[in-house]
Short mmCIF file of C-alpha atoms and ligand atoms in Angstrom, two decimals:
data_model
loop_
_atom_site.label_atom_id
_atom_site.label_comp_id
_atom_site.label_asym_id
_atom_site.label_seq_id
_atom_site.Cartn_x
_atom_site.Cartn_y
_atom_site.Cartn_z
CA UNK H 23 -67.23 -26.77 176.09
CA UNK H 24 -65.45 -23.89 174.31
CA UNK H 25 -67.72 -21.40 173.03
CA UNK H 26 -68.03 -19.44 169.89
CA UNK H 27 -66.37 -16.17 171.58
CA UNK H 28 -63.57 -18.18 172.81
CA UNK H 29 -62.74 -19.82 169.29
CA UNK H 30 -63.11 -16.37 167.76
CA UNK H 31 -60.62 -15.04 170.49
CA UNK H 32 -58.17 -17.98 169.46
CA UNK H 33 -58.82 -17.26 165.85
CA UNK H 34 -57.95 -13.76 165.91
CA UNK H 35 -54.51 -14.84 167.66
CA UNK H 36 -53.82 -17.69 165.17
CA UNK H 37 -55.20 -16.91 161.80
CA UNK H 38 -53.96 -13.55 160.13
CA UNK H 39 -56.92 -11.08 159.60
CA UNK H 40 -56.71 -10.81 155.80
CA UNK H 41 -58.50 -14.35 155.88
CA UNK H 42 -61.42 -12.95 157.83
CA UNK H 43 -64.73 -14.43 158.70
CA UNK H 44 -68.38 -13.01 158.45
CA UNK H 45 -70.01 -14.91 161.26
CA UNK H 46 -68.91 -15.23 164.54
CA UNK H 47 -70.09 -18.92 165.29
CA UNK H 48 -68.03 -22.28 165.03
CA UNK H 49 -69.65 -24.75 162.85
CA UNK H 50 -69.96 -28.07 164.85
CA UNK H 51 -72.13 -30.15 162.03
CA UNK H 52 -74.38 -29.47 159.06
CA UNK H 53 -77.06 -31.47 157.47
CA UNK H 54 -78.83 -30.39 154.29
CA UNK H 55 -80.03 -26.84 154.84
CA UNK H 56 -79.12 -26.36 158.41
CA UNK H 57 -75.87 -25.55 160.62
CA UNK H 58 -75.40 -26.29 164.05
CA UNK H 59 -72.65 -24.37 166.14
CA UNK H 60 -70.44 -25.65 168.76
CA UNK H 61 -72.95 -24.08 171.37
CA UNK H 62 -75.65 -26.22 169.93
CA UNK H 63 -77.55 -23.41 167.97
CA UNK H 64 -79.11 -24.06 165.10
CA UNK H 65 -78.98 -21.88 161.98
CA UNK H 66 -80.84 -21.88 158.58
CA UNK H 67 -78.27 -21.81 156.06
CA UNK H 68 -78.96 -19.18 153.16
CA UNK H 69 -75.46 -19.51 151.92
CA UNK H 70 -74.41 -22.95 151.07
CA UNK H 71 -71.00 -22.39 151.53
CA UNK H 72 -71.20 -19.38 148.86
CA UNK H 73 -73.08 -21.56 146.37
CA UNK H 74 -71.19 -24.63 146.85
CA UNK H 75 -73.39 -27.30 148.70
CA UNK H 76 -76.20 -26.95 145.95
CA UNK H 77 -76.87 -30.68 147.08
CA UNK H 78 -77.25 -29.76 150.57
CA UNK H 79 -74.75 -30.42 153.39
CA UNK H 80 -73.52 -33.67 153.79
CA UNK H 81 -75.85 -35.23 151.16
CA UNK H 82 -76.19 -39.14 151.86
CA UNK H 83 -74.93 -40.02 148.17
CA UNK H 84 -72.26 -37.73 147.96
CA UNK H 85 -70.93 -38.79 151.34
CA UNK H 86 -71.42 -42.48 150.52
CA UNK H 87 -69.42 -41.77 147.13
CA UNK H 88 -66.68 -40.03 148.91
CA UNK H 89 -66.52 -42.52 151.47
CA UNK H 90 -66.44 -45.51 149.21
CA UNK H 91 -63.50 -43.77 147.29
CA UNK H 92 -61.64 -43.08 150.70
CA UNK H 93 -61.72 -46.84 151.07
CA UNK H 94 -59.78 -47.42 147.98
CA UNK H 95 -57.08 -44.63 147.51
CA UNK H 96 -56.97 -40.94 148.36
CA UNK H 97 -54.41 -39.53 146.13
CA UNK H 98 -52.11 -40.49 143.34
CA UNK H 99 -51.93 -37.68 141.29
CA UNK H 100 -53.81 -37.80 138.21
CA UNK H 101 -50.99 -36.58 136.30
CA UNK H 102 -48.74 -39.67 137.39
CA UNK H 103 -51.11 -42.42 137.65
CA UNK H 104 -54.62 -41.74 136.39
CA UNK H 105 -57.80 -43.21 137.51
CA UNK H 106 -61.08 -43.75 135.54
CA UNK H 107 -63.55 -41.34 137.47
CA UNK H 108 -61.65 -38.11 136.26
CA UNK H 109 -62.25 -39.70 132.72
CA UNK H 110 -65.86 -40.22 133.47
CA UNK H 111 -66.31 -36.62 134.97
CA UNK H 112 -65.01 -35.01 132.05
CA UNK H 113 -67.11 -37.13 129.68
CA UNK H 114 -70.20 -35.89 131.67
CA UNK H 115 -69.23 -32.29 131.97
CA UNK H 116 -68.19 -32.28 128.14
CA UNK H 117 -71.80 -33.33 127.53
CA UNK H 118 -73.57 -31.16 129.89
CA UNK H 119 -71.78 -27.81 128.97
CA UNK H 120 -73.42 -25.58 126.21
CA UNK H 121 -70.31 -26.33 124.17
CA UNK H 122 -69.71 -28.62 120.91
CA UNK H 123 -66.91 -31.02 120.94
CA UNK H 124 -65.70 -30.22 124.53
CA UNK H 125 -62.81 -31.14 126.56
CA UNK H 126 -61.87 -30.43 130.29
CA UNK H 127 -59.06 -30.20 132.61
CA UNK H 128 -59.41 -30.56 136.40
CA UNK H 129 -57.87 -28.14 138.85
CA UNK H 130 -58.41 -27.48 142.65
CA UNK H 131 -60.06 -23.84 143.30
CA UNK H 132 -62.08 -21.33 141.10
CA UNK H 133 -59.34 -19.14 140.95
CA UNK H 134 -56.89 -21.56 139.56
CA UNK H 135 -59.62 -22.63 136.74
CA UNK H 136 -59.80 -18.92 135.80
CA UNK H 137 -55.97 -18.76 135.78
CA UNK H 138 -55.80 -21.97 133.62
CA UNK H 139 -58.80 -20.51 131.23
CA UNK H 140 -56.56 -17.55 130.69
CA UNK H 141 -53.51 -19.65 130.15
CA UNK H 142 -55.27 -21.85 127.43
CA UNK H 143 -56.75 -18.42 125.71
CA UNK H 144 -53.34 -17.00 125.60
CA UNK H 145 -51.62 -20.23 124.21
CA UNK H 146 -54.29 -20.73 121.77
CA UNK H 147 -54.45 -17.19 120.33
CA UNK H 148 -50.74 -16.14 121.12
CA UNK H 149 -52.05 -13.03 122.25
CA UNK H 150 -51.67 -11.37 125.58
CA UNK H 151 -54.66 -9.15 126.34
CA UNK H 152 -57.64 -10.06 128.52
CA UNK H 153 -60.74 -8.02 128.97
CA UNK H 154 -62.76 -8.24 132.13
CA UNK H 155 -65.81 -6.30 133.51
CA UNK H 156 -66.01 -3.79 136.60
CA UNK H 157 -67.36 -5.32 139.48
CA UNK H 158 -66.71 -8.66 138.42
CA UNK H 159 -65.11 -11.31 140.50
CA UNK H 160 -62.63 -14.02 139.37
CA UNK H 161 -60.30 -15.17 142.31
CA UNK H 162 -57.72 -13.84 144.59
CA UNK H 163 -54.47 -15.31 143.08
CA UNK H 164 -52.26 -12.67 141.27
CA UNK H 165 -53.70 -13.18 137.85
CA UNK H 166 -57.35 -13.34 138.90
CA UNK H 167 -56.79 -10.35 141.25
CA UNK H 168 -56.04 -8.31 138.20
CA UNK H 169 -59.06 -9.70 136.41
CA UNK H 170 -61.29 -9.02 139.38
CA UNK H 171 -62.90 -5.55 139.12
CA UNK H 172 -63.48 -4.50 143.01
CA UNK H 173 -60.86 -2.47 144.73
CA UNK H 174 -61.64 -3.24 148.52
CA UNK H 175 -60.85 -5.75 149.85
CA UNK H 176 -59.35 -7.68 146.91
CA UNK H 177 -56.92 -5.52 145.29
CA UNK H 178 -56.05 -2.79 147.70
CA UNK H 179 -52.35 -3.04 148.59
CA UNK H 180 -51.71 -5.94 146.49
CA UNK H 181 -50.47 -4.30 143.37
CA UNK H 182 -48.55 -4.36 140.98
CA UNK H 183 -51.38 -5.93 138.99
CA UNK H 184 -50.55 -8.19 135.92
CA UNK H 185 -50.01 -6.44 132.51
CA UNK H 186 -52.54 -6.48 129.74
CA UNK H 187 -55.75 -6.70 131.71
CA UNK H 188 -58.26 -4.08 131.01
CA UNK H 189 -62.05 -3.43 132.30
CA UNK H 190 -65.11 -2.51 130.54
CA UNK H 191 -68.53 -1.55 132.46
CA UNK H 192 -70.83 -4.16 133.06
CA UNK H 193 -74.26 -3.18 131.97
CA UNK H 194 -76.52 -2.86 134.67
CA UNK H 195 -79.80 -0.79 134.07
CA UNK H 196 -80.38 0.03 137.57
CA UNK H 197 -77.24 1.69 137.94
CA UNK H 198 -77.42 3.76 134.49
CA UNK H 199 -75.18 1.46 132.40
CA UNK H 200 -77.16 0.13 129.39
CA UNK H 201 -76.08 -2.55 126.86
CA UNK H 202 -75.51 -0.02 124.43
CA UNK H 203 -72.87 2.03 126.90
CA UNK H 204 -70.85 -1.04 127.64
CA UNK H 205 -70.72 -1.97 123.82
CA UNK H 206 -69.30 1.59 123.16
CA UNK H 207 -66.96 1.69 126.19
CA UNK H 208 -65.56 -1.83 124.92
CA UNK H 209 -65.15 -0.33 121.19
CA UNK H 210 -63.54 2.69 123.01
CA UNK H 211 -61.17 0.44 124.97
CA UNK H 212 -60.06 -1.03 121.52
CA UNK H 213 -59.19 2.50 120.50
CA UNK H 214 -57.51 3.94 123.67
CA UNK H 215 -55.92 0.92 125.68
CA UNK H 216 -55.29 -2.23 123.43
CA UNK H 217 -56.31 -3.15 119.72
CA UNK H 218 -58.41 -6.04 119.48
CA UNK H 219 -55.98 -7.92 117.67
CA UNK H 220 -53.89 -8.28 120.89
CA UNK H 221 -56.85 -9.21 122.94
CA UNK H 222 -56.88 -13.17 123.82
CA UNK H 223 -60.26 -13.53 125.56
CA UNK H 224 -63.14 -11.38 127.19
CA UNK H 225 -64.10 -12.94 130.63
CA UNK H 226 -67.66 -12.50 132.15
CA UNK H 227 -69.77 -13.88 134.67
CA UNK H 228 -73.22 -14.85 133.23
CA UNK H 229 -74.49 -13.14 136.61
CA UNK H 230 -72.14 -11.26 138.39
CA UNK H 231 -71.84 -12.83 141.86
CA UNK H 232 -69.57 -11.11 144.53
CA UNK H 233 -70.17 -7.87 142.27
CA UNK H 234 -73.97 -7.74 143.32
CA UNK H 235 -75.89 -10.78 141.82
CA UNK H 236 -76.49 -8.52 138.45
CA UNK H 237 -77.23 -10.68 135.64
CA UNK H 238 -76.05 -10.03 132.20
CA UNK H 239 -78.95 -8.19 130.43
CA UNK H 240 -80.59 -10.20 127.28
CA UNK H 241 -78.86 -9.67 124.26
CA UNK H 242 -75.46 -8.90 125.60
CA UNK H 243 -73.49 -11.89 125.61
CA UNK H 244 -74.60 -12.49 121.93
CA UNK H 245 -73.27 -9.04 121.13
CA UNK H 246 -70.16 -10.21 122.80
CA UNK H 247 -69.92 -13.27 121.09
CA UNK H 248 -70.09 -11.44 117.63
CA UNK H 249 -67.60 -8.79 118.65
CA UNK H 250 -65.28 -12.10 119.80
CA UNK H 251 -66.01 -13.60 116.39
CA UNK H 252 -65.22 -10.52 114.60
CA UNK H 253 -61.87 -9.92 116.21
CA UNK H 254 -60.68 -13.72 116.61
CA UNK H 255 -61.08 -13.12 120.64
CA UNK H 256 -62.06 -16.02 122.80
CA UNK H 257 -65.27 -15.89 125.07
CA UNK H 258 -64.57 -17.09 128.43
CA UNK H 259 -67.94 -17.74 130.89
CA UNK H 260 -67.03 -17.65 134.49
CA UNK H 261 -69.57 -19.98 135.69
CA UNK H 262 -68.25 -20.70 139.08
CA UNK H 263 -70.90 -19.23 141.09
CA UNK H 264 -73.68 -19.90 138.46
CA UNK H 265 -73.24 -23.17 137.73
CA UNK H 266 -74.64 -26.63 138.62
CA UNK H 267 -78.31 -25.59 138.59
CA UNK H 268 -77.88 -22.89 140.81
CA UNK H 269 -79.62 -20.41 138.32
CA UNK H 270 -82.39 -22.64 137.32
CA UNK H 271 -80.40 -23.99 134.09
CA UNK H 272 -77.47 -26.33 134.45
CA UNK H 273 -75.50 -23.14 133.50
CA UNK H 274 -76.37 -19.59 133.22
CA UNK H 275 -74.97 -19.05 130.05
CA UNK H 276 -77.80 -21.29 128.62
CA UNK H 277 -80.25 -18.31 129.06
CA UNK H 278 -78.22 -16.53 126.58
CA UNK H 279 -78.27 -19.21 123.85
CA UNK H 280 -74.62 -18.53 122.62
CA UNK H 281 -71.60 -21.07 122.64
CA UNK H 282 -68.70 -19.71 124.70
CA UNK H 283 -64.97 -20.83 123.92
CA UNK H 284 -64.44 -21.77 127.36
CA UNK H 285 -66.17 -22.13 130.73
CA UNK H 286 -64.73 -22.22 134.24
CA UNK H 287 -66.55 -24.23 136.89
CA UNK H 288 -66.09 -24.89 140.65
CA UNK H 289 -67.85 -24.47 143.84
CA UNK H 290 -71.17 -26.31 143.46
CA UNK H 291 -69.45 -28.92 141.21
CA UNK H 292 -68.63 -31.25 144.10
CA UNK H 293 -70.75 -30.27 147.03
CA UNK H 294 -67.57 -28.87 148.98
CA UNK H 295 -64.81 -31.12 147.87
CA UNK H 296 -62.28 -28.89 146.28
CA UNK H 297 -62.28 -29.46 142.77
CA UNK H 298 -62.74 -26.97 139.75
CA UNK H 299 -62.71 -27.53 135.79
CA UNK H 300 -61.72 -25.57 132.48
CA UNK H 301 -64.11 -26.92 129.85
CA UNK H 302 -63.92 -25.72 126.45
CA UNK H 303 -63.64 -26.19 122.62
CA UNK H 304 -61.41 -29.24 121.90
CA UNK H 305 -59.28 -27.56 119.51
CA UNK H 306 -58.72 -24.58 121.92
CA UNK H 307 -58.37 -26.94 125.11
CA UNK H 308 -55.80 -28.80 123.40
CA UNK H 309 -53.51 -25.98 122.53
CA UNK H 310 -51.04 -25.87 125.55
CA UNK H 311 -48.36 -28.45 125.78
CA UNK H 312 -48.71 -31.94 127.92
CA UNK H 313 -47.48 -31.08 131.40
CA UNK H 314 -48.54 -27.17 130.62
CA UNK H 315 -51.60 -27.51 132.56
CA UNK H 316 -52.63 -29.16 136.08
CA UNK H 317 -51.20 -29.67 139.29
CA UNK H 318 -50.63 -32.05 142.32
CA UNK H 319 -54.27 -31.99 143.65
CA UNK H 320 -56.10 -31.14 140.35
CA UNK H 321 -59.07 -33.54 139.63
CA UNK H 322 -58.34 -35.40 143.10
CA UNK H 323 -60.16 -38.54 143.36
CA UNK H 324 -62.27 -37.53 146.31
CA UNK H 325 -63.37 -34.43 144.06
CA UNK H 326 -64.08 -36.74 141.08
CA UNK H 327 -66.11 -39.09 143.03
CA UNK H 328 -68.08 -36.18 144.98
CA UNK H 329 -68.69 -34.45 141.60
CA UNK H 330 -70.16 -37.54 139.87
CA UNK H 331 -72.39 -38.13 142.78
CA UNK H 332 -73.49 -34.28 142.58
CA UNK H 333 -74.24 -34.68 138.88
CA UNK H 334 -76.37 -37.72 139.79
CA UNK H 335 -78.21 -35.87 142.74
CA UNK H 336 -78.99 -33.00 140.27
CA UNK H 337 -80.45 -35.14 137.93
CA UNK H 338 -82.25 -37.44 139.95
CA UNK H 339 -83.89 -34.99 142.26
CA UNK H 340 -84.75 -32.38 139.41
CA UNK H 341 -82.37 -29.69 140.90
CA UNK H 342 -82.67 -27.45 137.96
CA UNK H 343 -86.42 -27.10 137.84
CA UNK H 344 -86.39 -26.86 141.62
CA UNK H 345 -83.95 -24.06 141.66
CA UNK H 346 -86.60 -22.20 139.53
CA UNK H 347 -89.20 -22.91 141.82
CA UNK H 348 -87.27 -21.96 144.92
CA UNK H 349 -86.04 -18.76 143.28
CA UNK H 350 -89.98 -17.83 142.73
CA UNK H 351 -90.83 -18.27 146.36
CA UNK H 352 -87.76 -16.41 147.72
CA UNK H 353 -88.46 -13.64 145.44
CA UNK H 354 -92.36 -13.52 146.23
CA UNK H 355 -91.37 -13.13 150.03
CA UNK H 356 -88.68 -10.22 149.19
CA UNK H 357 -91.36 -8.43 147.07
CA UNK H 358 -93.79 -8.53 149.69
CA UNK H 359 -91.02 -7.17 152.08
CA UNK H 360 -90.18 -4.55 149.32
CA UNK H 361 -93.67 -3.16 149.47
CA UNK H 362 -93.40 -2.68 153.12
CA UNK H 363 -89.96 -1.20 152.82
CA UNK H 364 -89.73 0.67 149.73
CA UNK H 365 -87.30 3.19 150.77
CA UNK H 366 -84.94 0.48 152.11
CA UNK H 367 -85.26 -2.28 149.42
CA UNK H 368 -84.26 -0.61 146.40
CA UNK H 369 -84.48 -3.85 143.82
CA UNK H 370 -85.23 -7.42 144.18
CA UNK H 371 -84.00 -9.68 141.43
CA UNK H 372 -82.88 -13.42 140.85
CA UNK H 373 -81.64 -15.58 138.20
CA UNK H 374 -83.35 -18.78 139.70
CA UNK H 375 -82.14 -19.30 143.11
CA UNK H 376 -79.47 -16.85 143.01
CA UNK H 377 -81.71 -14.12 144.72
CA UNK H 378 -80.76 -10.72 146.08
CA UNK H 379 -81.96 -7.59 147.28
CA UNK H 380 -80.30 -4.43 147.12
CA UNK H 381 -80.24 -2.05 149.97
CA UNK H 382 -80.51 1.57 149.65
CA UNK H 383 -81.85 4.94 151.31
CA UNK H 384 -84.73 6.84 150.24
CA UNK H 385 -85.55 4.27 147.39
CA UNK H 386 -82.44 5.73 145.61
CA UNK H 387 -80.21 3.53 143.78
CA UNK H 388 -77.50 6.05 144.07
CA UNK H 389 -77.54 5.64 147.82
CA UNK H 390 -76.38 2.41 148.72
CA UNK H 391 -76.91 1.20 152.50
CA UNK H 392 -74.06 -0.70 153.41
CA UNK H 393 -74.82 -0.16 156.90
CA UNK H 394 -78.30 -1.78 157.14
CA UNK H 395 -76.72 -4.49 155.06
CA UNK H 396 -74.34 -5.13 157.66
CA UNK H 397 -76.67 -4.94 160.47
CA UNK H 398 -79.18 -7.18 158.81
CA UNK H 399 -76.58 -10.10 158.32
CA UNK H 400 -75.74 -9.73 162.23
CA UNK H 401 -79.26 -9.64 163.34
CA UNK H 402 -80.18 -12.66 161.11
CA UNK H 403 -77.17 -14.67 162.58
CA UNK H 404 -78.23 -13.80 166.35
CA UNK H 405 -81.89 -15.17 164.93
CA UNK H 406 -80.42 -18.53 163.64
CA UNK H 407 -80.36 -17.30 159.81
CA UNK H 408 -77.32 -17.20 157.98
CA UNK H 409 -77.33 -14.45 155.43
CA UNK H 410 -74.30 -13.28 152.70
CA UNK H 411 -73.89 -9.80 151.46
CA UNK H 412 -72.48 -8.97 148.16
CA UNK H 413 -71.97 -5.93 146.14
CA UNK H 414 -69.18 -3.48 144.74
CA UNK H 415 -71.06 -0.99 147.17
CA UNK H 416 -71.45 -3.89 149.61
CA UNK H 417 -75.02 -3.16 149.73
CA UNK H 418 -76.74 -6.42 148.29
CA UNK H 419 -78.09 -9.35 150.64
CA UNK H 420 -77.63 -12.70 148.46
CA UNK H 421 -79.71 -15.79 149.15
CA UNK H 422 -77.90 -19.08 148.24
CA UNK H 423 -79.77 -21.85 149.79
CA UNK H 424 -78.89 -25.42 149.11
CA UNK H 425 -81.12 -26.60 146.27
CA UNK H 426 -82.36 -29.22 148.51
CA UNK H 427 -83.85 -26.94 151.00
CA UNK H 428 -87.69 -27.49 152.27
CA UNK H 429 -90.20 -24.91 151.28
CA UNK H 430 -91.04 -25.01 155.13
CA UNK H 431 -87.43 -23.95 155.82
CA UNK H 432 -87.35 -21.23 153.02
CA UNK H 433 -90.34 -19.58 154.39
CA UNK H 434 -89.22 -19.74 158.08
CA UNK H 435 -86.00 -17.95 156.94
CA UNK H 436 -88.04 -15.39 155.20
CA UNK H 437 -90.07 -14.93 158.27
CA UNK H 438 -86.86 -14.10 160.35
CA UNK H 439 -85.56 -11.75 157.42
CA UNK H 440 -88.81 -9.86 157.99
CA UNK H 441 -88.11 -9.70 161.82
CA UNK H 442 -84.57 -8.56 161.19
CA UNK H 443 -86.01 -5.99 158.72
CA UNK H 444 -88.30 -4.76 161.11
CA UNK H 445 -85.91 -4.56 164.02
CA UNK H 446 -83.10 -2.80 161.90
CA UNK H 447 -84.84 -0.17 160.10
N1 PMP X 520 -65.00 -16.54 140.10
C1 PMP X 520 -66.20 -16.45 140.27
C2 PMP X 520 -67.39 -15.92 139.63
C3 PMP X 520 -66.56 -16.57 141.97
O1 PMP X 520 -67.50 -16.48 142.31
C4 PMP X 520 -65.47 -17.17 142.51
C5 PMP X 520 -65.53 -17.37 144.10
N2 PMP X 520 -66.45 -16.55 144.76
C6 PMP X 520 -64.03 -17.62 141.84
C7 PMP X 520 -64.12 -17.10 140.69
C8 PMP X 520 -62.78 -17.92 142.52
O2 PMP X 520 -63.03 -19.10 143.33
P1 PMP X 520 -62.61 -19.68 144.46
O3 PMP X 520 -62.68 -18.90 145.70
O4 PMP X 520 -62.44 -21.11 144.63
O5 PMP X 520 -60.97 -19.26 144.16
#
């Protein structure tokens, strides 16, 4: 048997360090909310492949749908010889999103969806500028990297960045940035960096993911909608991490009762099969010419089959409601821990089953504790719990368990987390 350590040594020789790996164990198999490594050790999965397997690892319905598709054909290129599953998937997404008269396109990754949303916005408005937010994450490709609002590790050394991208402060009360501050900064941007008449779109995550699980405060998206309407700017909601029942709604934008112009979707859409989408108002989506959007693998038949099955499972198993209940259960555990560790746990927050705790020193929001965050993730892995960190200050533990996890496994995972805190503080 090749051990985890041996595989890691071989990995370090064979794969460039830029494609780093958080955990030092190698997956042998996974089922629902558990992973087994090559040494036979099991882990409770509080990561879901970064909010991808919302329906659990190897959900039988998703696996069956993909196997059935594989028996028929695996690839023809939807832009050459199309197939009905892509049409069916687009029809379903168009109905699910909080956008009237929507149309979709399919691509392969989240970053590609964001790139295409920007292309569509520029083609429609014939304007170049894009405004994103500090701490936002939109992907690692060149344009997306420009939009992403965190230097290390995403931008350091990779410049020059694409032109006509500007960042506004994301409103986070906990860090002293109010909704009014953010809006004021946006108005200042319009005076100092780019006139609103040159801005094609504003892109925002309804809950910042990689940036630290900060939800957009109540009312802010409605303000942005007004600003956009006033200046003919399009509003893009990046729901790549928040989508597909994760937040206790099908899409987190629904909490804000606004209609975005475009949405980017990926991750949770197909239970791990690489497919992503841009969905938006039909007249905007139709702006680019035929052939201007797409790609060889965009909307792959395996991805479409998986996504259709995932949508069925979300509906049949009531995962939107389940995400809400799960989030409550996890947050109750974390709040108990916060009472015991009030100096270390600065804030517990969640939007449905997107749950986080921010780790600090002396209970002070301005003293991020990245060291404790790293130690907790490492200790948890030793004890058989897979955790993820995030945050502009690298001091947030985020919990993203599959929405199909049992209460018993949530409680066991939380027990391990409590043990880890006891041993690292
Ligand atoms: N946008 C958001 C909000 C994301 O969370 C991510 C992935 N973490 C991306 C875009 C990029 O997706 P991908 O890694 O599939 O390119």
